[in-house]
mmCIF file of C-alpha atoms in Angstrom:
data_model
loop_
_atom_site.group_PDB
_atom_site.id
_atom_site.type_symbol
_atom_site.label_atom_id
_atom_site.label_comp_id
_atom_site.label_asym_id
_atom_site.label_seq_id
_atom_site.Cartn_x
_atom_site.Cartn_y
_atom_site.Cartn_z
ATOM 1 C CA ASP F 23 -170.491 73.145 38.434
ATOM 2 C CA GLY F 24 -172.678 76.216 38.758
ATOM 3 C CA GLY F 25 -176.201 76.060 37.456
ATOM 4 C CA ILE F 26 -179.902 75.782 38.057
ATOM 5 C CA THR F 27 -181.612 72.580 39.087
ATOM 6 C CA GLN F 28 -185.321 71.860 38.929
ATOM 7 C CA SER F 29 -187.087 68.902 40.414
ATOM 8 C CA PRO F 30 -188.864 66.741 39.675
ATOM 9 C CA LYS F 31 -188.431 66.481 35.906
ATOM 10 C CA TYR F 32 -191.931 64.996 35.520
ATOM 11 C CA LEU F 33 -194.831 65.536 37.899
ATOM 12 C CA PHE F 34 -198.347 64.172 37.835
ATOM 13 C CA ARG F 35 -201.134 65.750 39.820
ATOM 14 C CA LYS F 36 -204.708 64.883 40.450
ATOM 15 C CA GLU F 37 -207.273 67.633 40.089
ATOM 16 C CA GLY F 38 -207.760 69.549 43.330
ATOM 17 C CA GLN F 39 -204.238 68.959 44.614
ATOM 18 C CA ASN F 40 -201.561 71.546 45.234
ATOM 19 C CA VAL F 41 -198.055 70.703 44.034
ATOM 20 C CA THR F 42 -194.726 72.423 44.585
ATOM 21 C CA LEU F 43 -191.978 72.644 41.978
ATOM 22 C CA SER F 44 -188.442 73.079 43.210
ATOM 23 C CA CYS F 45 -185.865 75.501 41.773
ATOM 24 C CA GLU F 46 -182.359 75.864 43.190
ATOM 25 C CA GLN F 47 -179.415 77.880 41.858
ATOM 26 C CA ASN F 48 -175.786 78.057 42.960
ATOM 27 C CA LEU F 49 -174.839 80.944 40.679
ATOM 28 C CA ASN F 50 -175.155 83.526 43.467
ATOM 29 C CA HIS F 51 -177.783 85.361 41.401
ATOM 30 C CA ASP F 52 -180.093 87.856 43.037
ATOM 31 C CA ALA F 53 -182.983 87.571 40.576
ATOM 32 C CA MET F 54 -185.074 84.479 39.884
ATOM 33 C CA TYR F 55 -188.037 83.840 37.602
ATOM 34 C CA TRP F 56 -190.736 81.287 36.862
ATOM 35 C CA TYR F 57 -192.101 80.828 33.360
ATOM 36 C CA ARG F 58 -194.805 78.654 31.917
ATOM 37 C CA GLN F 59 -194.380 77.214 28.414
ATOM 38 C CA ASP F 60 -197.278 75.951 26.297
ATOM 39 C CA PRO F 61 -196.979 74.735 22.698
ATOM 40 C CA GLY F 62 -197.095 77.624 20.234
ATOM 41 C CA GLN F 63 -197.255 80.296 22.950
ATOM 42 C CA GLY F 64 -193.658 80.897 23.879
ATOM 43 C CA LEU F 65 -192.798 81.586 27.508
ATOM 44 C CA ARG F 66 -195.020 83.531 29.862
ATOM 45 C CA LEU F 67 -193.837 84.999 33.161
ATOM 46 C CA ILE F 68 -195.590 83.733 36.295
ATOM 47 C CA TYR F 69 -193.608 85.315 39.144
ATOM 48 C CA TYR F 70 -190.225 86.929 39.612
ATOM 49 C CA SER F 71 -188.046 87.855 42.562
ATOM 50 C CA GLN F 72 -185.380 90.532 42.549
ATOM 51 C CA ILE F 73 -184.064 89.807 46.012
ATOM 52 C CA VAL F 74 -184.589 87.526 48.994
ATOM 53 C CA ASN F 75 -187.942 87.943 50.774
ATOM 54 C CA ASP F 76 -189.406 89.895 47.877
ATOM 55 C CA PHE F 77 -191.314 88.787 44.776
ATOM 56 C CA GLN F 78 -193.799 90.206 42.271
ATOM 57 C CA LYS F 79 -196.534 88.807 40.071
ATOM 58 C CA GLY F 80 -195.841 88.352 36.406
ATOM 59 C CA ASP F 81 -198.365 88.153 33.581
ATOM 60 C CA ILE F 82 -200.146 84.952 34.610
ATOM 61 C CA ALA F 83 -199.848 84.673 38.411
ATOM 62 C CA GLU F 84 -203.416 83.547 39.134
ATOM 63 C CA GLY F 85 -203.466 80.082 40.677
ATOM 64 C CA TYR F 86 -199.760 80.127 41.564
ATOM 65 C CA SER F 87 -197.757 81.112 44.639
ATOM 66 C CA VAL F 88 -194.049 81.445 45.408
ATOM 67 C CA SER F 89 -191.658 82.114 48.268
ATOM 68 C CA ARG F 90 -188.085 83.408 48.392
ATOM 69 C CA GLU F 91 -186.724 82.685 51.843
ATOM 70 C CA LYS F 92 -183.220 81.898 50.623
ATOM 71 C CA LYS F 93 -181.184 83.450 47.844
ATOM 72 C CA GLU F 94 -180.627 80.117 46.130
ATOM 73 C CA SER F 95 -184.196 78.784 46.265
ATOM 74 C CA PHE F 96 -187.439 79.902 44.585
ATOM 75 C CA PRO F 97 -190.143 77.208 44.818
ATOM 76 C CA LEU F 98 -193.385 77.492 42.867
ATOM 77 C CA THR F 99 -196.676 76.093 44.144
ATOM 78 C CA VAL F 100 -199.380 75.301 41.619
ATOM 79 C CA THR F 101 -202.644 75.491 43.509
ATOM 80 C CA SER F 102 -205.999 73.909 42.790
ATOM 81 C CA ALA F 103 -207.179 77.363 41.694
ATOM 82 C CA GLN F 104 -205.076 77.110 38.524
ATOM 83 C CA LYS F 105 -207.605 76.060 35.896
ATOM 84 C CA ASN F 106 -205.265 74.517 33.352
ATOM 85 C CA PRO F 107 -201.952 73.663 34.998
ATOM 86 C CA THR F 108 -200.693 71.089 32.514
ATOM 87 C CA ALA F 109 -197.577 72.706 31.000
ATOM 88 C CA PHE F 110 -193.785 72.824 30.997
ATOM 89 C CA TYR F 111 -192.434 75.041 33.801
ATOM 90 C CA LEU F 112 -189.081 76.754 33.546
ATOM 91 C CA CYS F 113 -187.119 78.464 36.276
ATOM 92 C CA ALA F 114 -184.462 81.058 35.453
ATOM 93 C CA SER F 115 -182.056 83.336 37.256
ATOM 94 C CA SER F 116 -179.932 86.403 36.485
ATOM 95 C CA ILE F 117 -177.250 88.346 38.326
ATOM 96 C CA GLU F 118 -179.616 91.241 38.846
ATOM 97 C CA SER F 119 -182.885 92.140 37.182
ATOM 98 C CA LEU F 120 -181.620 94.637 34.634
ATOM 99 C CA GLY F 121 -182.717 94.347 31.025
ATOM 100 C CA THR F 122 -179.173 93.605 29.921
ATOM 101 C CA ASP F 123 -178.733 90.706 32.303
ATOM 102 C CA THR F 124 -178.768 87.274 30.748
ATOM 103 C CA GLN F 125 -181.326 84.893 32.182
ATOM 104 C CA TYR F 126 -180.050 81.354 32.686
ATOM 105 C CA PHE F 127 -182.589 78.566 32.605
ATOM 106 C CA GLY F 128 -183.010 75.288 34.427
ATOM 107 C CA PRO F 129 -183.965 72.024 32.673
ATOM 108 C CA GLY F 130 -187.678 72.394 33.405
ATOM 109 C CA THR F 131 -190.467 70.410 35.061
ATOM 110 C CA ARG F 132 -193.287 68.939 33.019
ATOM 111 C CA LEU F 133 -196.525 68.959 35.013
ATOM 112 C CA THR F 134 -199.469 66.843 33.934
ATOM 113 C CA VAL F 135 -202.870 66.947 35.584
ATOM 114 C CA LEU F 136 -204.655 63.621 35.490
ATOM 115 C CA ALA Q 9 -195.274 98.119 25.005
ATOM 116 C CA GLN Q 10 -192.648 95.744 23.753
ATOM 117 C CA SER Q 11 -193.398 92.791 21.531
ATOM 118 C CA VAL Q 12 -191.611 90.169 19.467
ATOM 119 C CA THR Q 13 -192.773 88.452 16.297
ATOM 120 C CA GLN Q 14 -191.115 85.343 14.949
ATOM 121 C CA LEU Q 15 -192.164 84.668 11.371
ATOM 122 C CA GLY Q 16 -192.603 80.983 10.649
ATOM 123 C CA SER Q 17 -193.405 78.559 13.436
ATOM 124 C CA HIS Q 18 -191.661 75.791 11.471
ATOM 125 C CA VAL Q 19 -188.639 76.085 9.174
ATOM 126 C CA SER Q 20 -186.998 73.238 7.249
ATOM 127 C CA VAL Q 21 -183.550 73.385 5.664
ATOM 128 C CA SER Q 22 -181.253 70.828 4.113
ATOM 129 C CA GLU Q 23 -178.040 69.904 5.881
ATOM 130 C CA GLY Q 24 -175.340 72.329 4.731
ATOM 131 C CA ALA Q 25 -177.813 75.020 3.661
ATOM 132 C CA LEU Q 26 -178.186 78.509 5.087
ATOM 133 C CA VAL Q 27 -180.293 78.857 8.220
ATOM 134 C CA LEU Q 28 -182.381 82.052 8.514
ATOM 135 C CA LEU Q 29 -184.785 82.496 11.419
ATOM 136 C CA ARG Q 30 -186.682 85.767 11.483
ATOM 137 C CA CYS Q 31 -187.377 88.004 14.466
ATOM 138 C CA ASN Q 32 -188.984 91.441 14.445
ATOM 139 C CA TYR Q 33 -189.442 93.505 17.551
ATOM 140 C CA SER Q 34 -191.378 96.505 18.719
ATOM 141 C CA SER Q 35 -189.977 98.723 21.450
ATOM 142 C CA SER Q 36 -190.353 102.380 22.404
ATOM 143 C CA VAL Q 37 -186.883 102.428 23.985
ATOM 144 C CA PRO Q 38 -183.565 101.002 22.784
ATOM 145 C CA PRO Q 39 -184.007 97.251 23.018
ATOM 146 C CA TYR Q 40 -181.846 94.458 24.232
ATOM 147 C CA LEU Q 41 -182.355 91.344 22.147
ATOM 148 C CA PHE Q 42 -181.642 87.693 22.774
ATOM 149 C CA TRP Q 43 -181.776 84.399 20.901
ATOM 150 C CA TYR Q 44 -182.190 81.177 22.852
ATOM 151 C CA VAL Q 45 -182.241 77.548 21.699
ATOM 152 C CA GLN Q 46 -184.282 74.767 23.279
ATOM 153 C CA TYR Q 47 -183.779 71.066 22.648
ATOM 154 C CA PRO Q 48 -186.703 68.708 23.383
ATOM 155 C CA ASN Q 49 -187.684 68.565 27.062
ATOM 156 C CA GLN Q 50 -184.821 70.807 28.081
ATOM 157 C CA GLY Q 51 -184.379 74.361 29.286
ATOM 158 C CA LEU Q 52 -183.320 77.314 27.161
ATOM 159 C CA GLN Q 53 -179.696 77.990 26.315
ATOM 160 C CA LEU Q 54 -178.462 81.443 25.310
ATOM 161 C CA LEU Q 55 -177.128 81.604 21.752
ATOM 162 C CA LEU Q 56 -176.324 85.317 21.621
ATOM 163 C CA LYS Q 57 -177.464 88.729 22.801
ATOM 164 C CA TYR Q 58 -177.430 92.321 21.533
ATOM 165 C CA THR Q 59 -176.962 95.124 24.071
ATOM 166 C CA SER Q 60 -176.243 98.180 21.868
ATOM 167 C CA ALA Q 61 -172.609 97.433 21.102
ATOM 168 C CA ALA Q 62 -171.780 95.959 17.674
ATOM 169 C CA THR Q 63 -174.816 95.440 15.448
ATOM 170 C CA LEU Q 64 -173.504 92.079 14.209
ATOM 171 C CA VAL Q 65 -173.459 89.675 17.106
ATOM 172 C CA LYS Q 66 -171.687 86.338 17.004
ATOM 173 C CA GLY Q 67 -172.873 83.539 19.205
ATOM 174 C CA ILE Q 68 -172.213 79.910 19.965
ATOM 175 C CA ASN Q 69 -172.388 77.005 17.513
ATOM 176 C CA GLY Q 70 -171.665 79.245 14.503
ATOM 177 C CA PHE Q 71 -174.810 81.355 14.805
ATOM 178 C CA GLU Q 72 -174.908 85.109 14.376
ATOM 179 C CA ALA Q 73 -177.550 87.823 14.270
ATOM 180 C CA GLU Q 74 -177.646 91.359 12.930
ATOM 181 C CA PHE Q 75 -179.507 94.194 14.641
ATOM 182 C CA LYS Q 76 -181.199 96.431 12.062
ATOM 183 C CA LYS Q 77 -182.895 99.370 13.699
ATOM 184 C CA SER Q 78 -184.472 100.635 10.461
ATOM 185 C CA GLU Q 79 -186.159 97.275 9.936
ATOM 186 C CA THR Q 80 -186.727 96.550 13.651
ATOM 187 C CA SER Q 81 -185.267 93.123 13.030
ATOM 188 C CA PHE Q 82 -182.825 90.748 14.675
ATOM 189 C CA HIS Q 83 -182.713 87.733 12.371
ATOM 190 C CA LEU Q 84 -180.637 84.676 13.306
ATOM 191 C CA THR Q 85 -178.414 83.064 10.676
ATOM 192 C CA LYS Q 86 -175.956 80.228 10.275
ATOM 193 C CA PRO Q 87 -174.108 79.651 6.983
ATOM 194 C CA SER Q 88 -174.322 75.858 7.008
ATOM 195 C CA ALA Q 89 -176.931 73.836 8.889
ATOM 196 C CA HIS Q 90 -175.951 70.748 10.840
ATOM 197 C CA MET Q 91 -178.245 67.966 11.951
ATOM 198 C CA SER Q 92 -177.547 68.929 15.572
ATOM 199 C CA ASP Q 93 -179.113 72.371 14.942
ATOM 200 C CA ALA Q 94 -182.596 70.840 14.917
ATOM 201 C CA ALA Q 95 -184.330 72.475 17.884
ATOM 202 C CA GLU Q 96 -186.725 75.282 18.780
ATOM 203 C CA TYR Q 97 -185.415 78.831 18.734
ATOM 204 C CA PHE Q 98 -186.792 81.757 20.714
ATOM 205 C CA CYS Q 99 -186.199 85.458 20.232
ATOM 206 C CA ALA Q 100 -186.678 87.740 23.260
ATOM 207 C CA VAL Q 101 -186.628 91.491 23.869
ATOM 208 C CA SER Q 102 -185.892 93.426 27.010
ATOM 209 C CA ASP Q 103 -184.753 96.947 27.895
ATOM 210 C CA ALA Q 104 -182.891 98.836 30.598
ATOM 211 C CA SER Q 105 -185.627 101.349 31.355
ATOM 212 C CA GLY Q 106 -186.680 99.506 34.473
ATOM 213 C CA THR Q 107 -188.959 96.913 32.912
ATOM 214 C CA TYR Q 108 -186.357 94.181 33.078
ATOM 215 C CA LYS Q 109 -188.903 91.605 31.963
ATOM 216 C CA TYR Q 110 -188.145 89.538 28.886
ATOM 217 C CA ILE Q 111 -190.844 89.303 26.207
ATOM 218 C CA PHE Q 112 -190.481 86.061 24.260
ATOM 219 C CA GLY Q 113 -191.586 85.258 20.743
ATOM 220 C CA THR Q 114 -193.663 82.158 20.098
ATOM 221 C CA GLY Q 115 -190.680 80.208 18.806
ATOM 222 C CA THR Q 116 -189.526 78.671 15.522
ATOM 223 C CA ARG Q 117 -188.942 74.958 15.251
ATOM 224 C CA LEU Q 118 -186.018 74.207 12.940
ATOM 225 C CA LYS Q 119 -185.899 70.901 11.091
ATOM 226 C CA VAL Q 120 -182.714 69.858 9.300
ATOM 227 C CA LEU Q 121 -183.113 67.423 6.421
ATOM 228 C CA ALA Q 122 -180.392 64.933 5.529
#
């Protein structure tokens, strides 16, 4: 079955640690996205990638980093510089990055900072 | 700049009653509009999307939405609510002018009463 997988589903981090969230897709999509979801705030774009080896900052990129070395993979690292990382993180992909393209979402990773 | 407003962060309906979730948008170019549904601790699933074809869009699970340019609205409706419709619903706007980014509303949590 084609789709997007995210791992782990739940992640706990101590303050000062970097953690990496995995996102893999087998839909053969060029574009991939990372969103952060907080209660009552909807989804906010962290980073996006239109093609392999290229990515751009979204609206709230500070304290996060990404890589896009393979078409199917777009991992997100939450660094110690992110002041309030506790949130639900969603990865998405689309065929291309046109406004008409549907974004398909993974199941999410819930990150909690202890 | 584009924006989306979802009126009512919480909506309650009785089982079998009409579901109406409101979405108003602001866009300087012809918009593309989407409705997504999210069940607890899961990713987002596309319900329907409007991309300048028919103004009445039918989606999955019996939902539909009507694009009204004069009212800048894209309200989501379902004639008869089912218990399984209880979830959070997000409206999003995009466009094909090059800013392929989705702008999400803050979400409406639907509760269905037995």
